[in-house]
Amino acid sequence: MKISYDTETFYADLVKHGLIIPTGVKGGYGRGAVFEDILRRFDNLVGRIAEPDGAEELMFPPILPRSLLDEVAYMNSFPQLAGSVHSFFGNEAKARELSTRVNGGERWEDLLDITEVMLTPAACYPVYPTFSGLLPTGGRLVTLLSWVYRHEPSDEPTRLQSFRVREFVRMGRPDDVVAWRDAWLQRGLELLGALGLPAQSDVAADPFFGRVGKMMAANQLDQRLKFEILVPVISQDKPTALCSFNWHQEYFTSKFRIRNADESVAHTACLGFGLERVTLALIKAHGFDPKTWPAHVKAQLWP
Ligand code: ZN
């Protein structure tokens, strides 16, 4: 079957089939029951494959301390993607002014002030400060499911402002961390390939801001710190990253003083499956109704 790539038609068909529900926010659509079922089934499949590794499951809310983003210098690298939470701290008079402006259709956001939290821009950030100190022998492996925010409004259905990531974070000796990353890269390719997705891996760079950012991205490519698993979803030439692998080396462990059992500085790496993106890739590859999907794909997702 020849697959055609037309973003507008794909979006319209997703809506027509009740898979996504427009909300008026670009990259902020709702998800229908069938979409959610596919997404959860894929997450469960990842869970079954990862089960022998015995990752510790943690859960954090989709907000994190502003101070944590300062510690990891997020605003130096990705100010354009950040989401800041603001609220009202004023008195009665200011509250009346706020209502008057809202009711009058005027701008009112200058009456708000920043809170202590920002929206979580990467699933693994909240993990690092909690592991300050010595790791157990052999290091640590954590998994989390998190809502992630990126300010990238778009009509393109795979580019969302708010989406879920199934993330794994490995901390330990550099060799162990890299071997874990490499093994998962292979696992990820096999897992997505077995679901009938033409998955390929490649080195990648994060969308660092500005001119300095271009140098940081070049350095990241040079050192092969980031890999992605890509599948064509909205374009054959520019396949979509469904899974990304980041080797942070000592970036987080030096900031949060995370050391191996022998006192050496630990390394970290993480990988994340973009769950909405995987769901959309499966729909693109196999059709809008999972009942009609190939039997070997259904057997894995609905065992
Ligand atoms: Zn991460």
Short mmCIF file of C-alpha atoms and ligand atoms in Angstrom, two decimals:
data_model
loop_
_atom_site.label_atom_id
_atom_site.label_comp_id
_atom_site.label_asym_id
_atom_site.label_seq_id
_atom_site.Cartn_x
_atom_site.Cartn_y
_atom_site.Cartn_z
CA MET A 1 0.00 0.00 0.00
CA LYS A 2 1.35 3.41 -0.97
CA ILE A 3 1.08 5.81 1.97
CA SER A 4 0.52 9.46 1.12
CA TYR A 5 1.67 12.23 3.43
CA ASP A 6 -0.62 15.22 3.77
CA THR A 7 -0.73 16.79 7.21
CA GLU A 8 -4.11 18.53 6.78
CA THR A 9 -5.89 15.42 5.49
CA PHE A 10 -4.33 13.30 8.26
CA TYR A 11 -5.52 15.76 10.92
CA ALA A 12 -9.02 15.95 9.41
CA ASP A 13 -9.25 12.14 9.23
CA LEU A 14 -8.11 11.79 12.87
CA VAL A 15 -10.91 14.17 13.87
CA LYS A 16 -13.47 12.45 11.62
CA HIS A 17 -12.70 9.08 13.24
CA GLY A 18 -13.01 10.52 16.76
CA LEU A 19 -9.37 9.78 17.50
CA ILE A 20 -8.55 13.39 18.33
CA ILE A 21 -10.82 16.19 19.53
CA PRO A 22 -10.02 19.78 18.51
CA THR A 23 -9.95 22.26 21.40
CA GLY A 24 -8.96 25.45 19.58
CA VAL A 25 -5.41 25.17 20.93
CA LYS A 26 -2.72 24.29 18.39
CA GLY A 27 -1.01 21.16 19.62
CA GLY A 28 -3.52 20.88 22.45
CA TYR A 29 -6.20 18.56 21.05
CA GLY A 30 -8.11 16.04 23.15
CA ARG A 31 -7.74 12.30 22.70
CA GLY A 32 -10.69 9.98 22.08
CA ALA A 33 -11.25 6.55 23.66
CA VAL A 34 -9.71 4.55 20.80
CA PHE A 35 -6.64 6.81 20.69
CA GLU A 36 -6.20 6.40 24.45
CA ASP A 37 -6.59 2.64 24.23
CA ILE A 38 -3.83 2.38 21.60
CA LEU A 39 -1.58 4.69 23.66
CA ARG A 40 -2.07 2.70 26.87
CA ARG A 41 -1.64 -0.64 25.12
CA PHE A 42 1.68 0.51 23.69
CA ASP A 43 2.80 1.77 27.10
CA ASN A 44 1.84 -1.61 28.59
CA LEU A 45 3.85 -3.41 25.88
CA VAL A 46 6.92 -1.31 26.74
CA GLY A 47 6.30 -2.15 30.39
CA ARG A 48 6.24 -5.89 29.65
CA ILE A 49 9.47 -5.70 27.62
CA ALA A 50 11.20 -3.65 30.33
CA GLU A 51 9.91 -5.74 33.21
CA PRO A 52 13.01 -7.98 33.62
CA ASP A 53 15.12 -4.83 34.19
CA GLY A 54 13.24 -4.13 37.41
CA ALA A 55 13.04 -0.35 37.04
CA GLU A 56 11.74 1.54 40.06
CA GLU A 57 8.49 3.33 39.12
CA LEU A 58 8.18 6.97 40.20
CA MET A 59 5.48 9.54 39.48
CA PHE A 60 5.78 13.32 39.51
CA PRO A 61 3.14 15.94 38.70
CA PRO A 62 3.49 17.86 35.40
CA ILE A 63 4.93 20.85 37.26
CA LEU A 64 8.33 21.31 38.82
CA PRO A 65 10.11 23.90 40.95
CA ARG A 66 11.25 26.99 39.05
CA SER A 67 14.50 26.66 41.01
CA LEU A 68 15.13 23.22 39.47
CA LEU A 69 14.95 24.62 35.93
CA ASP A 70 17.40 27.32 37.04
CA GLU A 71 19.77 24.68 38.42
CA VAL A 72 19.78 22.77 35.12
CA ALA A 73 20.09 26.09 33.22
CA TYR A 74 17.01 25.32 31.12
CA MET A 75 16.35 28.98 30.27
CA ASN A 76 19.86 29.34 28.82
CA SER A 77 19.14 26.64 26.28
CA PHE A 78 15.38 26.44 25.60
CA PRO A 79 13.62 29.68 26.67
CA GLN A 80 11.39 29.40 23.58
CA LEU A 81 9.92 26.08 24.79
CA ALA A 82 9.30 26.97 28.43
CA GLY A 83 5.90 27.20 30.10
CA SER A 84 5.67 29.29 33.25
CA VAL A 85 2.79 29.12 35.74
CA HIS A 86 1.43 32.46 36.91
CA SER A 87 -1.31 33.26 39.41
CA PHE A 88 -3.04 36.13 41.16
CA PHE A 89 -1.55 37.41 44.42
CA GLY A 90 -3.36 40.76 44.65
CA ASN A 91 -5.89 42.34 47.03
CA GLU A 92 -9.66 42.93 46.65
CA ALA A 93 -9.18 46.08 44.60
CA LYS A 94 -6.82 44.34 42.20
CA ALA A 95 -9.24 41.40 41.92
CA ARG A 96 -12.04 43.82 40.94
CA GLU A 97 -9.77 45.38 38.36
CA LEU A 98 -8.98 41.91 37.03
CA SER A 99 -12.70 41.04 36.62
CA THR A 100 -13.45 44.36 35.00
CA ARG A 101 -10.70 43.80 32.48
CA VAL A 102 -11.74 40.18 31.79
CA ASN A 103 -15.37 41.21 31.32
CA GLY A 104 -14.33 44.13 29.13
CA GLY A 105 -12.26 41.88 26.89
CA GLU A 106 -9.04 43.67 27.87
CA ARG A 107 -5.60 42.18 28.56
CA TRP A 108 -5.19 41.28 32.24
CA GLU A 109 -2.10 39.08 32.51
CA ASP A 110 0.06 41.91 33.91
CA LEU A 111 -2.03 41.57 37.12
CA LEU A 112 -0.53 38.09 37.66
CA ASP A 113 2.80 37.15 39.17
CA ILE A 114 5.00 34.12 38.74
CA THR A 115 4.46 31.15 41.04
CA GLU A 116 7.19 28.83 42.31
CA VAL A 117 6.45 26.30 39.52
CA MET A 118 6.96 25.81 35.80
CA LEU A 119 5.46 23.15 33.51
CA THR A 120 7.66 20.07 33.25
CA PRO A 121 9.66 20.30 29.99
CA ALA A 122 11.38 16.88 30.29
CA ALA A 123 10.05 13.85 32.14
CA CYS A 124 13.33 13.03 33.86
CA TYR A 125 14.21 16.44 35.39
CA PRO A 126 12.41 15.89 38.72
CA VAL A 127 14.34 12.65 39.26
CA TYR A 128 17.89 13.98 39.53
CA PRO A 129 17.71 16.13 42.68
CA THR A 130 16.09 13.23 44.56
CA PHE A 131 19.20 11.05 44.06
CA SER A 132 21.85 13.40 45.48
CA GLY A 133 24.48 11.40 47.30
CA LEU A 134 25.72 7.86 46.80
CA LEU A 135 24.05 5.42 44.40
CA PRO A 136 23.81 1.76 45.36
CA THR A 137 26.36 -0.61 43.78
CA GLY A 138 25.30 -1.16 40.15
CA GLY A 139 23.59 2.22 40.00
CA ARG A 140 19.92 2.93 39.62
CA LEU A 141 17.14 2.53 37.06
CA VAL A 142 13.92 4.52 37.22
CA THR A 143 10.84 4.68 35.02
CA LEU A 144 8.16 7.34 34.86
CA LEU A 145 5.17 8.35 32.82
CA SER A 146 4.90 12.11 32.61
CA TRP A 147 3.03 14.89 30.86
CA VAL A 148 5.59 17.15 29.21
CA TYR A 149 5.07 20.74 28.04
CA ARG A 150 6.81 22.40 25.08
CA HIS A 151 5.70 25.74 23.69
CA GLU A 152 5.58 24.72 20.04
CA PRO A 153 2.06 25.52 18.82
CA SER A 154 1.50 23.73 15.51
CA ASP A 155 -1.26 22.32 13.31
CA GLU A 156 0.93 19.31 12.66
CA PRO A 157 -0.66 16.47 14.68
CA THR A 158 2.62 14.97 15.91
CA ARG A 159 3.86 18.31 17.30
CA LEU A 160 2.05 18.81 20.58
CA GLN A 161 2.36 21.40 23.31
CA SER A 162 1.44 18.84 25.96
CA PHE A 163 2.10 15.14 25.57
CA ARG A 164 3.04 12.00 27.47
CA VAL A 165 6.42 10.35 27.63
CA ARG A 166 7.28 6.88 28.97
CA GLU A 167 10.74 7.53 30.28
CA PHE A 168 13.55 5.41 31.70
CA VAL A 169 16.51 6.94 33.51
CA ARG A 170 19.75 5.07 34.19
CA MET A 171 22.37 6.31 36.65
CA GLY A 172 25.67 4.63 37.30
CA ARG A 173 29.18 4.06 35.97
CA PRO A 174 29.81 5.53 32.50
CA ASP A 175 30.31 2.11 30.85
CA ASP A 176 27.12 0.70 32.36
CA VAL A 177 25.11 3.75 31.34
CA VAL A 178 26.31 3.66 27.73
CA ALA A 179 25.80 -0.11 27.44
CA TRP A 180 22.25 0.35 28.78
CA ARG A 181 21.58 3.13 26.24
CA ASP A 182 22.93 1.04 23.36
CA ALA A 183 20.90 -2.02 24.37
CA TRP A 184 17.70 0.04 24.53
CA LEU A 185 18.39 1.62 21.15
CA GLN A 186 18.39 -1.90 19.69
CA ARG A 187 15.36 -2.88 21.76
CA GLY A 188 13.46 0.20 20.64
CA LEU A 189 14.17 -0.50 16.96
CA GLU A 190 13.04 -4.11 17.36
CA LEU A 191 9.93 -3.18 19.33
CA LEU A 192 8.75 -0.58 16.81
CA GLY A 193 9.79 -2.74 13.84
CA ALA A 194 7.77 -5.66 15.20
CA LEU A 195 4.74 -3.34 15.27
CA GLY A 196 5.10 -2.84 11.52
CA LEU A 197 6.75 0.59 11.76
CA PRO A 198 9.72 1.29 9.45
CA ALA A 199 11.92 2.51 12.32
CA GLN A 200 15.46 3.80 11.89
CA SER A 201 17.86 5.38 14.34
CA ASP A 202 20.03 8.43 13.84
CA VAL A 203 22.11 10.87 15.87
CA ALA A 204 20.19 14.03 16.75
CA ALA A 205 20.47 17.40 18.47
CA ASP A 206 18.14 19.31 20.76
CA PRO A 207 16.57 22.60 19.53
CA PHE A 208 18.93 24.84 21.53
CA PHE A 209 18.05 28.55 21.23
CA GLY A 210 20.01 31.08 19.20
CA ARG A 211 23.56 31.32 17.93
CA VAL A 212 25.23 29.80 20.99
CA GLY A 213 22.61 27.07 20.73
CA LYS A 214 23.78 26.18 17.22
CA MET A 215 27.23 25.47 18.66
CA MET A 216 25.75 23.40 21.47
CA ALA A 217 23.73 21.36 18.97
CA ALA A 218 26.83 20.81 16.81
CA ASN A 219 28.75 19.65 19.87
CA GLN A 220 25.93 17.29 20.84
CA LEU A 221 25.98 15.73 17.35
CA ASP A 222 29.75 15.56 17.37
CA GLN A 223 29.87 13.67 20.64
CA ARG A 224 26.91 11.44 19.66
CA LEU A 225 25.12 12.27 22.90
CA LYS A 226 21.60 12.10 21.45
CA PHE A 227 19.96 9.46 19.30
CA GLU A 228 16.44 9.22 18.00
CA ILE A 229 14.31 6.45 16.56
CA LEU A 230 12.46 7.87 13.59
CA VAL A 231 9.40 6.71 11.66
CA PRO A 232 7.68 8.53 8.77
CA VAL A 233 4.33 9.81 10.08
CA ILE A 234 3.66 13.12 8.38
CA SER A 235 6.53 13.09 5.89
CA GLN A 236 8.69 10.48 4.16
CA ASP A 237 11.69 12.84 3.96
CA LYS A 238 11.45 14.16 7.50
CA PRO A 239 10.49 11.18 9.68
CA THR A 240 9.13 11.81 13.17
CA ALA A 241 11.17 11.03 16.30
CA LEU A 242 9.17 8.50 18.34
CA CYS A 243 11.85 7.78 20.89
CA SER A 244 14.87 9.76 22.00
CA PHE A 245 17.98 8.70 23.90
CA ASN A 246 20.11 11.20 25.78
CA TRP A 247 23.46 10.54 27.38
CA HIS A 248 23.97 13.47 29.77
CA GLN A 249 27.39 12.28 30.99
CA GLU A 250 28.06 14.31 34.21
CA TYR A 251 25.65 17.15 33.42
CA PHE A 252 23.07 16.30 36.09
CA THR A 253 25.22 14.25 38.44
CA SER A 254 27.74 17.09 38.91
CA LYS A 255 24.95 19.62 39.60
CA PHE A 256 23.17 17.34 42.05
CA ARG A 257 26.26 15.59 43.45
CA ILE A 258 25.20 12.08 42.46
CA ARG A 259 28.08 9.64 42.97
CA ASN A 260 28.65 5.94 42.41
CA ALA A 261 29.07 3.62 45.36
CA ASP A 262 32.88 4.02 44.98
CA GLU A 263 32.54 7.85 45.26
CA SER A 264 33.29 8.45 41.54
CA VAL A 265 30.99 10.89 39.72
CA ALA A 266 28.11 8.97 38.15
CA HIS A 267 26.80 9.37 34.63
CA THR A 268 23.15 9.45 33.56
CA ALA A 269 21.27 8.62 30.40
CA CYS A 270 17.56 8.59 29.68
CA LEU A 271 15.24 7.43 26.98
CA GLY A 272 11.68 8.43 26.32
CA PHE A 273 8.93 7.10 24.06
CA GLY A 274 6.64 9.90 22.88
CA LEU A 275 3.39 8.03 23.46
CA GLU A 276 1.13 10.24 21.31
CA ARG A 277 3.67 10.07 18.50
CA VAL A 278 3.86 6.28 18.62
CA THR A 279 0.04 6.14 18.61
CA LEU A 280 -0.10 8.43 15.56
CA ALA A 281 2.61 6.41 13.80
CA LEU A 282 0.62 3.19 14.34
CA ILE A 283 -2.55 4.85 13.03
CA LYS A 284 -0.69 6.23 10.01
CA ALA A 285 0.84 2.83 9.22
CA HIS A 286 -2.18 0.60 9.83
CA GLY A 287 -5.30 2.74 9.48
CA PHE A 288 -7.83 4.65 11.56
CA ASP A 289 -9.59 1.59 12.99
CA PRO A 290 -7.38 -0.74 15.08
CA LYS A 291 -9.86 -3.59 14.45
CA THR A 292 -8.56 -3.70 10.87
CA TRP A 293 -4.87 -3.70 11.84
CA PRO A 294 -2.63 -6.67 10.97
CA ALA A 295 -3.16 -9.61 13.32
CA HIS A 296 0.50 -9.74 14.45
CA VAL A 297 0.32 -6.07 15.51
CA LYS A 298 -2.97 -6.53 17.38
CA ALA A 299 -1.63 -9.66 19.09
CA GLN A 300 1.17 -7.62 20.68
CA LEU A 301 -0.91 -4.64 21.75
CA TRP A 302 -4.05 -6.52 22.79
CA PRO A 303 -2.53 -9.81 24.06
ZN ZN B 1 15.04 12.51 30.01
#
